Coordinates of C-alpha atoms in Angstrom, one line a residue:
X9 CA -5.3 -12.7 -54.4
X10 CA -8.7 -11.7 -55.6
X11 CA -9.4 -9.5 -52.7
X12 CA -6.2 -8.1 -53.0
X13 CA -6.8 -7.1 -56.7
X14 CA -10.2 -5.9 -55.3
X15 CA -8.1 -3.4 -52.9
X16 CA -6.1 -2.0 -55.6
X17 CA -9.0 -1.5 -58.6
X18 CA -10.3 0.8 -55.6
X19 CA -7.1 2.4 -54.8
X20 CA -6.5 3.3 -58.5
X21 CA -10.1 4.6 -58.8
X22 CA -9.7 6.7 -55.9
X23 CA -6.4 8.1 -57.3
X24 CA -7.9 8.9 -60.8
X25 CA -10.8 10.8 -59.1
X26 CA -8.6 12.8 -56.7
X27 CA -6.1 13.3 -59.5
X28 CA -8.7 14.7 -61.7
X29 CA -9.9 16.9 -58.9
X30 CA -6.8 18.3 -57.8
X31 CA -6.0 18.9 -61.5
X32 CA -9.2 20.8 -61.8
X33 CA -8.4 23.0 -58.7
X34 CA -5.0 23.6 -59.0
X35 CA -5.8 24.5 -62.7
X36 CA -8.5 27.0 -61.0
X37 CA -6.2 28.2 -58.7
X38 CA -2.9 29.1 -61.1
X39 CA -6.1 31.2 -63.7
X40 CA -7.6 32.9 -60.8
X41 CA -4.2 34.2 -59.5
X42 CA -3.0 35.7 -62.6
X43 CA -4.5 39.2 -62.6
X44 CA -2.8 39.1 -58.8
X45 CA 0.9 39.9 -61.1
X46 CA -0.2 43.1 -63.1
X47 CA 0.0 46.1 -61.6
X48 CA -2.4 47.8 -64.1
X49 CA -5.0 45.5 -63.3
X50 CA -4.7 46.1 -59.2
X51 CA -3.9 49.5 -58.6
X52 CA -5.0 53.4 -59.9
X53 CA -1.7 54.4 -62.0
X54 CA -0.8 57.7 -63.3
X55 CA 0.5 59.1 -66.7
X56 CA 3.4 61.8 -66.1
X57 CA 6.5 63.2 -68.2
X58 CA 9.1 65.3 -67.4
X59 CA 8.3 69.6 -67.9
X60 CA 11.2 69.8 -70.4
X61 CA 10.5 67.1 -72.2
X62 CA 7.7 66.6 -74.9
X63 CA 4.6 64.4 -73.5
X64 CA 4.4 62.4 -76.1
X65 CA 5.0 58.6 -77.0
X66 CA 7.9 56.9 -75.5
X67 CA 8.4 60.5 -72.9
X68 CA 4.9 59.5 -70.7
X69 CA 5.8 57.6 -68.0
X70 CA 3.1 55.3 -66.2
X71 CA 3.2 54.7 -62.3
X72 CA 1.2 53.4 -59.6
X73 CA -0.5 56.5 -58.5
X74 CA -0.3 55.9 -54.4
X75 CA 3.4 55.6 -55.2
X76 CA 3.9 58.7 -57.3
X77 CA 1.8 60.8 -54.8
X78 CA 4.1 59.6 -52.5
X79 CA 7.5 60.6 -54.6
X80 CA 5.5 64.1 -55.4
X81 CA 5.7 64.9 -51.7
X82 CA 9.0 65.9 -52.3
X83 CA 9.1 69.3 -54.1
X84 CA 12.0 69.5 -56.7
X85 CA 10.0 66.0 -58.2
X86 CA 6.7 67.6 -57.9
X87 CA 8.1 70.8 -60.2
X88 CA 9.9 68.7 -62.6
X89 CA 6.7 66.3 -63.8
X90 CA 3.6 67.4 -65.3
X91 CA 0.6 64.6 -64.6
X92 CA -1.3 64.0 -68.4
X93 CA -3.8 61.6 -67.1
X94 CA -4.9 58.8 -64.5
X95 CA -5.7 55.7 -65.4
X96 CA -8.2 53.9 -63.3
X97 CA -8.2 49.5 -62.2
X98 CA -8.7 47.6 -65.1
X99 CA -10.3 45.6 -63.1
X100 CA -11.0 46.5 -59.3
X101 CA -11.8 43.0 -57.8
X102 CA -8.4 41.5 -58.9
X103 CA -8.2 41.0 -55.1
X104 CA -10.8 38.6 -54.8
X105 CA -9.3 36.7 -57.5
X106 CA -6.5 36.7 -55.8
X107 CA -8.2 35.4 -52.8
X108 CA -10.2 32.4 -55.3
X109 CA -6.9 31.6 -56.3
X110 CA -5.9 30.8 -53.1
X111 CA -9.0 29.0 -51.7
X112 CA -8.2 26.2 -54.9
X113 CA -4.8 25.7 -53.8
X114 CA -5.9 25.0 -50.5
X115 CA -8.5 22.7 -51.2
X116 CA -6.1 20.8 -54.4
X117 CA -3.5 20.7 -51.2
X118 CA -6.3 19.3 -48.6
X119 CA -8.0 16.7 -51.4
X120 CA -4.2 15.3 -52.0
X121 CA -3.5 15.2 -47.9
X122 CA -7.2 13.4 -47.3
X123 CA -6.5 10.8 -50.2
X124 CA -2.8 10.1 -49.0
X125 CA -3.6 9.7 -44.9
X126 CA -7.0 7.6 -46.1
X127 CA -5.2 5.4 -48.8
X128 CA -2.3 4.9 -45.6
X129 CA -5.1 4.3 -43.3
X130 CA -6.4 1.2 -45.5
X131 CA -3.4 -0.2 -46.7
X132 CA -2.6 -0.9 -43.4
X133 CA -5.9 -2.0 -42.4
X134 CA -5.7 -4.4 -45.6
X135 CA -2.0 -5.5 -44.4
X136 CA -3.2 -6.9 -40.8
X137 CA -6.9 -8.7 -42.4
X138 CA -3.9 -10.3 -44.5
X139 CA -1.7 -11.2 -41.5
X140 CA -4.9 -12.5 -39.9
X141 CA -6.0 -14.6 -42.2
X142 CA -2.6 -16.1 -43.3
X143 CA -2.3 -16.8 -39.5
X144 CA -6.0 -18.6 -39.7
X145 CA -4.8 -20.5 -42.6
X146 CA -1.8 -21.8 -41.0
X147 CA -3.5 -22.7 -38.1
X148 CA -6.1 -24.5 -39.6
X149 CA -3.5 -26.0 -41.5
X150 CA -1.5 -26.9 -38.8
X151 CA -4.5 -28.5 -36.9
X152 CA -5.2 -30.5 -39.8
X153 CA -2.0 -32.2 -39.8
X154 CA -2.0 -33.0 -36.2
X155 CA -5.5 -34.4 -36.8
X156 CA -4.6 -36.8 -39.6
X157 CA -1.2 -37.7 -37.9
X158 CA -3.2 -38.8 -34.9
X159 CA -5.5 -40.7 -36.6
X160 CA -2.9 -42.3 -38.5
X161 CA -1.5 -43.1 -35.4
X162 CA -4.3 -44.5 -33.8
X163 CA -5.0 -46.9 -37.0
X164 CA -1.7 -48.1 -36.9
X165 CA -2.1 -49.4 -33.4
X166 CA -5.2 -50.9 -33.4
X167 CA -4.0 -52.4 -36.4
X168 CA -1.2 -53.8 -34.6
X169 CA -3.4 -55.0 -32.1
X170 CA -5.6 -56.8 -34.3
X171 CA -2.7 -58.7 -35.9
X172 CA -1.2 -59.6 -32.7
X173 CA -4.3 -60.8 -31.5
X174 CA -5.2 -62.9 -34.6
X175 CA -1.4 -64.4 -34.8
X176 CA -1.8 -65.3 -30.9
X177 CA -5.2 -67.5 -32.0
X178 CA -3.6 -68.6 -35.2
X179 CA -0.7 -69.8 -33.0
X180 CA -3.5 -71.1 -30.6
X181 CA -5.2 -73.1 -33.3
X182 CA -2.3 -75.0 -34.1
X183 CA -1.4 -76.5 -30.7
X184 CA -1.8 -79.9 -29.8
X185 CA -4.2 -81.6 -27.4
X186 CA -0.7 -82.2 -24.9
X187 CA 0.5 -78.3 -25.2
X188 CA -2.9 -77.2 -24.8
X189 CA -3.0 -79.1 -20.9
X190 CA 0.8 -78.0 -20.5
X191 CA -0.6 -74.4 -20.8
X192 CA -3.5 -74.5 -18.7
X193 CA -1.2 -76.0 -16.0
X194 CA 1.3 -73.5 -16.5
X195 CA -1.5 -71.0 -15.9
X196 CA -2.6 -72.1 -12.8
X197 CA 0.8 -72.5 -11.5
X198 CA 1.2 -68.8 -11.8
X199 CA -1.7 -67.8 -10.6
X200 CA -0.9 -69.9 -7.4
X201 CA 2.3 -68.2 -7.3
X202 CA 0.8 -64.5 -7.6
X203 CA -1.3 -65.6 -5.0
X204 CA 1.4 -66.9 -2.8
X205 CA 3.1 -63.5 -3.1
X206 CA 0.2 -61.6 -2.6
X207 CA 0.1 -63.3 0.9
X208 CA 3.6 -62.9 1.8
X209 CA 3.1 -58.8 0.8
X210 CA 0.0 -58.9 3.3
X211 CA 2.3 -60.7 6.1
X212 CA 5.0 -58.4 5.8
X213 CA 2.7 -55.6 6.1
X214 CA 1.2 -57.0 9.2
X215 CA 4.5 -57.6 11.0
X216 CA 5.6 -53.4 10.0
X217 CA 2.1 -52.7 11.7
X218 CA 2.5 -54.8 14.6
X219 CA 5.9 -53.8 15.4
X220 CA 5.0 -50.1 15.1
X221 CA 2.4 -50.6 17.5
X222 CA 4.4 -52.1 20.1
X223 CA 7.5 -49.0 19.4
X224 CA 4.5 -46.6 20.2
X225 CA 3.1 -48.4 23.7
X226 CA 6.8 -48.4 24.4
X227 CA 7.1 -44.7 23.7
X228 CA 3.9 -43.7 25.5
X229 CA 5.4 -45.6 28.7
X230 CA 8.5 -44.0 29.0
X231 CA 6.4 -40.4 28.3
X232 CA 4.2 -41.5 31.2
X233 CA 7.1 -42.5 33.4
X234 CA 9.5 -39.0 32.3
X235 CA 6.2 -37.0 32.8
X236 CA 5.8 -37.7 36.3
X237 CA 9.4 -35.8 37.7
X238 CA 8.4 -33.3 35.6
X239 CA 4.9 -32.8 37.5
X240 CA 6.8 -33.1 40.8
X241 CA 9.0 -30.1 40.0
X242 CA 6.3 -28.4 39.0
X243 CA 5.7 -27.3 42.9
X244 CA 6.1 -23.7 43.4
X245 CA 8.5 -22.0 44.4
X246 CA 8.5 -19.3 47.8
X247 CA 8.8 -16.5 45.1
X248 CA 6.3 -17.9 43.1
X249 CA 3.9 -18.6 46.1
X250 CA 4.6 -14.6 47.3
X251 CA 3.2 -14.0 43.4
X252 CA 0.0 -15.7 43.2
X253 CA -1.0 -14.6 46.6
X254 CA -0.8 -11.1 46.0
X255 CA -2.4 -11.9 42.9
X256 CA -5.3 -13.6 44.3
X257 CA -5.4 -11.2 46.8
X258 CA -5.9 -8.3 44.2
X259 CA -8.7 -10.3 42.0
X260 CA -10.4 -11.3 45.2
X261 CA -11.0 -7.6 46.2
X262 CA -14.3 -5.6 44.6
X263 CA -14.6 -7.8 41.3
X264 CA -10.5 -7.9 40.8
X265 CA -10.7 -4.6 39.1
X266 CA -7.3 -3.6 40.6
X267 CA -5.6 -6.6 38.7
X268 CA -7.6 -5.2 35.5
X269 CA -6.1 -2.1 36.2
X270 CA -2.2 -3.3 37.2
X271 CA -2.1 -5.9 34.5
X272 CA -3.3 -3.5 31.2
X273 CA -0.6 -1.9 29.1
X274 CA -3.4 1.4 28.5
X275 CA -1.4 4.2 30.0
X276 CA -2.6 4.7 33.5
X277 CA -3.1 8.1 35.4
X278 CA -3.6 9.5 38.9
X279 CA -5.0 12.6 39.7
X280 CA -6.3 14.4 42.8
X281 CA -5.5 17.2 45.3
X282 CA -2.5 17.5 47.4
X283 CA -1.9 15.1 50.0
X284 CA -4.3 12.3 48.5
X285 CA -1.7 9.8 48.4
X286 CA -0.8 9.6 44.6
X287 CA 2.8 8.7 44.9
X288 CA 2.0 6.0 47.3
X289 CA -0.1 4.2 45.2
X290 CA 1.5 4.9 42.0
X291 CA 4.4 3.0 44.1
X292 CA 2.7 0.2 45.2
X293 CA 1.4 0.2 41.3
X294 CA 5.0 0.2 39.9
X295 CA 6.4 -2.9 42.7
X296 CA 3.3 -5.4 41.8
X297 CA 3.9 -4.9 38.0
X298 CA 7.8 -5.2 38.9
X299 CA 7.0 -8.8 41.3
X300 CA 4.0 -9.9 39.6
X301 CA 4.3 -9.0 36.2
X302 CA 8.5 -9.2 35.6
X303 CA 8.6 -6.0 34.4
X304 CA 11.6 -3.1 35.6
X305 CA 11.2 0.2 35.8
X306 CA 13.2 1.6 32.6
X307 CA 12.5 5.8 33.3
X308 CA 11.7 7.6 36.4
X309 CA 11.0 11.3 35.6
X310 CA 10.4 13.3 38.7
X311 CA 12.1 16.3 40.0
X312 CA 11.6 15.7 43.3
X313 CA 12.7 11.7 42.8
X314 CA 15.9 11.6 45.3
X315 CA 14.3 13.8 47.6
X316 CA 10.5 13.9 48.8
X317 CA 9.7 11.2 47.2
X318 CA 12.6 9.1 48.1
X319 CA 11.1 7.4 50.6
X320 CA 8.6 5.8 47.9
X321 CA 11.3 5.4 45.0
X322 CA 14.2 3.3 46.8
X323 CA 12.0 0.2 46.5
X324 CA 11.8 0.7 42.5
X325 CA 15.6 0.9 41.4
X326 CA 15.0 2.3 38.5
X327 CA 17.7 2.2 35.9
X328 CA 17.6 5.6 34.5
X329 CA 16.3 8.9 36.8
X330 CA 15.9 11.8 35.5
X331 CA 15.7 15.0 38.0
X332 CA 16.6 18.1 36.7
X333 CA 14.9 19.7 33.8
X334 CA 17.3 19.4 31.2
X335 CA 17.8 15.5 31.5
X336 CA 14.2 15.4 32.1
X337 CA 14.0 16.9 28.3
X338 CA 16.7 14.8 27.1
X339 CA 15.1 11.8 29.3
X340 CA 11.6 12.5 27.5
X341 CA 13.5 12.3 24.1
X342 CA 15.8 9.3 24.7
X343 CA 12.3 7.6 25.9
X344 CA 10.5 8.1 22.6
X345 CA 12.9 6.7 20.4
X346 CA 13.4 3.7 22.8
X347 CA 9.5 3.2 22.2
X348 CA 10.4 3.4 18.6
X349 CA 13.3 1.1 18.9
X350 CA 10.8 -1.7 20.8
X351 CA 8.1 -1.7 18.6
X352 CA 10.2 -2.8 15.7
X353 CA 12.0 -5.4 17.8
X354 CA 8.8 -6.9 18.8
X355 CA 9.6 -8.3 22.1
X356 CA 8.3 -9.9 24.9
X357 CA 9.3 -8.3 28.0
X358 CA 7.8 -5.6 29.8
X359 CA 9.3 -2.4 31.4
X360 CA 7.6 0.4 32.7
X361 CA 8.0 4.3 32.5
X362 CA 7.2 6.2 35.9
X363 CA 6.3 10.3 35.3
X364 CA 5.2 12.4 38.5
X365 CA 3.9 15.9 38.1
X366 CA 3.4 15.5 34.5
X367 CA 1.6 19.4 34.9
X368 CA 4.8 21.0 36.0
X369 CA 6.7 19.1 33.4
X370 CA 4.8 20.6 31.0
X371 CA 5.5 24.3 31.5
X372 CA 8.8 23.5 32.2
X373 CA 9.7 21.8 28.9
X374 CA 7.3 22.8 26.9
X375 CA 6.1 21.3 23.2
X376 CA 8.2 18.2 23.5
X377 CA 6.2 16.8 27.1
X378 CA 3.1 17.2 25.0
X379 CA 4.4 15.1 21.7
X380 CA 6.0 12.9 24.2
X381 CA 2.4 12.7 25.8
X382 CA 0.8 11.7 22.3
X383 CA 3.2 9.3 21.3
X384 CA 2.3 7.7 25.1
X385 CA -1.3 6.9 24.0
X386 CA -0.3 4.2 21.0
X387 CA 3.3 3.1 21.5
X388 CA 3.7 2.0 24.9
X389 CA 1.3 -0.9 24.3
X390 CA 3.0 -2.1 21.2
X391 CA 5.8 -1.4 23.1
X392 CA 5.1 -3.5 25.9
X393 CA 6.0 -0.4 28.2
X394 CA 3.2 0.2 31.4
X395 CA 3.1 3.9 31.5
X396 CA 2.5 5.3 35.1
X397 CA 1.8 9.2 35.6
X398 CA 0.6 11.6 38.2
X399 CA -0.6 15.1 37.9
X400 CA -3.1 17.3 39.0
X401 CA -6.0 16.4 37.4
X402 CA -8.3 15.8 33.8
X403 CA -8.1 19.0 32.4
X404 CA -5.9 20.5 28.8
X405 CA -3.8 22.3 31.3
X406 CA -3.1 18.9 32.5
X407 CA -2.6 17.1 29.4
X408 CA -1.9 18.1 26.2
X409 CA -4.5 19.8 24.2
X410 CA -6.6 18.2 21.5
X411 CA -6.0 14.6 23.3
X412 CA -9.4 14.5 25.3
X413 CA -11.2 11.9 22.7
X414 CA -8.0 9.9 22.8
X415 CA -7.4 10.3 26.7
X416 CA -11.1 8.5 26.9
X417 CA -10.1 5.8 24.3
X418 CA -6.7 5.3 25.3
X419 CA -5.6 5.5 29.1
X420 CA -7.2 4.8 32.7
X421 CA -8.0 7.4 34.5
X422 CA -8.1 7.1 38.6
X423 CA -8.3 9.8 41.1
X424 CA -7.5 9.8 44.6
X425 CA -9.2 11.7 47.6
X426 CA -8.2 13.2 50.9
X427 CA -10.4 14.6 53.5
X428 CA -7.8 17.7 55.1
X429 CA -5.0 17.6 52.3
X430 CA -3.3 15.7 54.3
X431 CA -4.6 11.9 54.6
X432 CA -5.4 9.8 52.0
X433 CA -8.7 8.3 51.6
X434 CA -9.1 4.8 50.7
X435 CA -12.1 5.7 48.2
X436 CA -11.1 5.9 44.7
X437 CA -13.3 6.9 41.7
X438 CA -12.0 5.0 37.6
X439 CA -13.2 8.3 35.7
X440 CA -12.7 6.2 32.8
X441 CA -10.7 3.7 30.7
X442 CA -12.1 0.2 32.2
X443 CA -15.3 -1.7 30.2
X444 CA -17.7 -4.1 31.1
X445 CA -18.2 -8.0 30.2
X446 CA -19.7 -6.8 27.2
X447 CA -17.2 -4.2 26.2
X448 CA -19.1 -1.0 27.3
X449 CA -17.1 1.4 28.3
X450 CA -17.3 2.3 32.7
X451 CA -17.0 6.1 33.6
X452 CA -17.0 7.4 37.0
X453 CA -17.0 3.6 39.4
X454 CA -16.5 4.3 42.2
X455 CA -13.9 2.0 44.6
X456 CA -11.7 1.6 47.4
X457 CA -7.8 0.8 47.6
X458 CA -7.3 -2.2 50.2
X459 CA -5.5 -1.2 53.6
X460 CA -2.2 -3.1 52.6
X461 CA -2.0 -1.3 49.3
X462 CA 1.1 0.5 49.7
X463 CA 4.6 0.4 48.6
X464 CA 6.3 -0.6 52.5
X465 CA 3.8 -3.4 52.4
X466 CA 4.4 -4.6 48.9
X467 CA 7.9 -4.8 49.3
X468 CA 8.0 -6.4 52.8
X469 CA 5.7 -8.9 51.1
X470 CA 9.0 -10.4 48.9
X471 CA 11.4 -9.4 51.5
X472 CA 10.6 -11.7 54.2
X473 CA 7.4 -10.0 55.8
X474 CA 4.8 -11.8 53.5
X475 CA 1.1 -9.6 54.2
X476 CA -1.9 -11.3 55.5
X477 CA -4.4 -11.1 53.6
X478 CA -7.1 -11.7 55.6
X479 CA -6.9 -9.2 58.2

């Protein structure tokens, strides 16, 4: 209470001082601004009476002499008046009265505003050091109470305790010699009984243990005796037999880096010069992933797929071919939202996407072999799709342009040789895409293809012509 009758001496302090202020200025204010309402006092005026009348007394006429010159611009008034005298200002800086005058408004008007908006200010800043400390109060009132209603709580139970106790040795006191024996007995007869039970909880828990190790001895034996079919049928099949020993085959030959090769999901690319044999191997390429790895061939683009190259495509049975340019285009589309389409479904099968003469493609289609080029680079391994192309060889006419940092970081690149254009060679050089043990990336190895690596043989191999492999 005190601080608030405090806050309000100083409120009514600063009211009487602003009061008295504003009083002062307005009063300045309303006195300097009256000279701004007499004419005489402003302006030059002139004395004038008619030329027929007599000028004198009530028949002079006083006007504001920039206004009468103005009237006297007309000639029948100029004719009819005769001027008797000009009368200058009475006083010539009734302007900057004026001016005062308005200046102590003002300031009466910007005093009032600052007292009102600072009073506000700290009325409300008053209000919440209130709510503050009425909110301390109570809480401190509030802990109070809790305090003394535990303590109160806790006297009244030990004081229980202490007259329990003392009635239990009053009680004590009075017993005869007899009852005093009768409850000693009593006492060791049920501590023999809690230990009785104690031992018949122990027993009981012996006999669960026991019995749970004999259910899992029994368990184990019939898992040992189950287990044993299950390795007998574990013998491999023909098909199976076919698949390891290609498979061994291809990581026995120079370091197994033609199972690195066939079993990555990088985009992988054959170029060279005509008759270097890039169809047959991309054929023999396509059956071991198709065998070996359980993966179909989902797209065959090449325009010449029923026809030269036939004899290398009838082993694939591919499920869609596309031939002539405008399914190729369609084809190329349909292909890049099946990518799409697999990466969200997140699956575990593989496929694989065959494109031949991917240079030729692209002058044929145009911008949508190179996008569909691009999109090659990332989605076909979250695809799971192996992506197998020929064309001509590394260059942006080749590819599409702006990809040769990705090409590097994204596909194998192999290319095949031929001595007259028209036999293949079996040397082969990796211009890049493979690594070392360490992860360093290999450009330029150079290798050879093994003489059963081509798409007749592979086939025979699961067709009842298996290949020897050591020949």
């Amino acid at each position: 209470m005190q601080e608030i009758q405090e806050f309000n001496q100083q409120i009514v302090k600063q009211r009487r001082s602003s009061s008295i202020l504003v009083g002062i200025l307005l009063a300045s204010g309303f006195i300097a601004s009256v000279p701004m309402f007499s004419d005489s006092i402003k302006h030059n005026e002139t004395l004038y009476c008619y030329v027929k009348d007599n000028c004198r007394g009530y028949n002079i006429k006083r006007g504001i002499s920039f206004l009468v010159d103005r009237e006297r611009r007309n000639q029948l008034f100029d004719e009819n008046i005769k001027v008797v005298k000009l009368l200058p200002p009475e006083d010539p800086k009734a302007v900057n009265f004026g001016l005062c005058a308005s200046l102590f408004l003002l300031s009466a008007y910007g005093v009032s505003k600052a007292l009102t908006d600072s009073q506000e200010k700290s009325i409300h800043s008053q209000f919440k050091l209130l709510k503050i400390k009425a909110l301390e109060t109570d809480i401190i009132e509030q802990n109070h109470i809790d305090l003394f209603s535990f303590s109160k709580q806790n006297q009244s139970e030990i004081t229980k305790q202490v007259i329990a106790r003392q009635t239990a040795e009053t009680i004590q006191q009075l017993k005869s010699e007899g009852e005093v024996q009768l409850d000693h007995l009593n006492g060791q007869l049920q501590g023999q009984l809690s230990l009785k039970g104690h031992q018949l909880q122990l027993s009981e828990l012996d006999k669960e243990t026991a019995k749970n190790n004999l259910e899992t001895l029994e368990t184990n034996r019939k898992i040992d005796k189950l287990s044993k079919p299950v390795q007998d049928a574990k013998t491999p099949t023909p098909d199976e037999q076919l698949k390891t020993s290609l498979i061994d085959a291809l990581k026995g030959h120079e370091d197994g880096y033609l199972w690195t090769i066939i079993n990555s999901l990088k985009p992988l690319w054959l170029i060279g010069n005509q008759g270097s044999g890039k169809t047959y191997t991309a054929g023999a390429i396509a059956l071991i992933r198709k065998y070996c790895l359980d993966a179909p061939i989902e797209y065959l683009l090449d325009r010449h797929a029923t026809g030269d190259n036939a004899d290398v495509w009838k082993f694939l049975q591919s499920k869609n071919i596309a031939e002539i340019e405008e399914d190729i285009a369609s084809t190329m589309q349909d292909n890049i939202t099946f990518w799409g389409n697999r990466i969200k479904q997140k699956p575990n099968d593989k496929l694989q996407v065959i494109v031949d003469e991917f240079t030729n493609l692209r002058g044929l289609i145009g911008e949508l072999a190179d996008t569909w080029f691009k999109l090659s680079l990332t989605d076909t391994r979250k695809a799971k799709c192996y992506l197998l192309g020929i064309t001509h060889n590394d260059t942006n006419s080749s590819f599409a342009e702006g990809t040769k940092d990705t090409r590097k970081a994204g596909m194998i690149l192999i290319q095949k040789f031929s001595a007259n254009g028209e036999t293949p060679l079996s040397r082969i050089v990796i211009r890049y895409g493979l690594v070392d043990g360490n992860g360093n990336n290999l450009e330029d190895i150079e290798k050879t293809l093994p003489s059963w690596f081509h798409p007749q043989k592979i086939h025979d191999h699961f067709n009842g012509k298996p290949i020897n492999f050591e020949d």
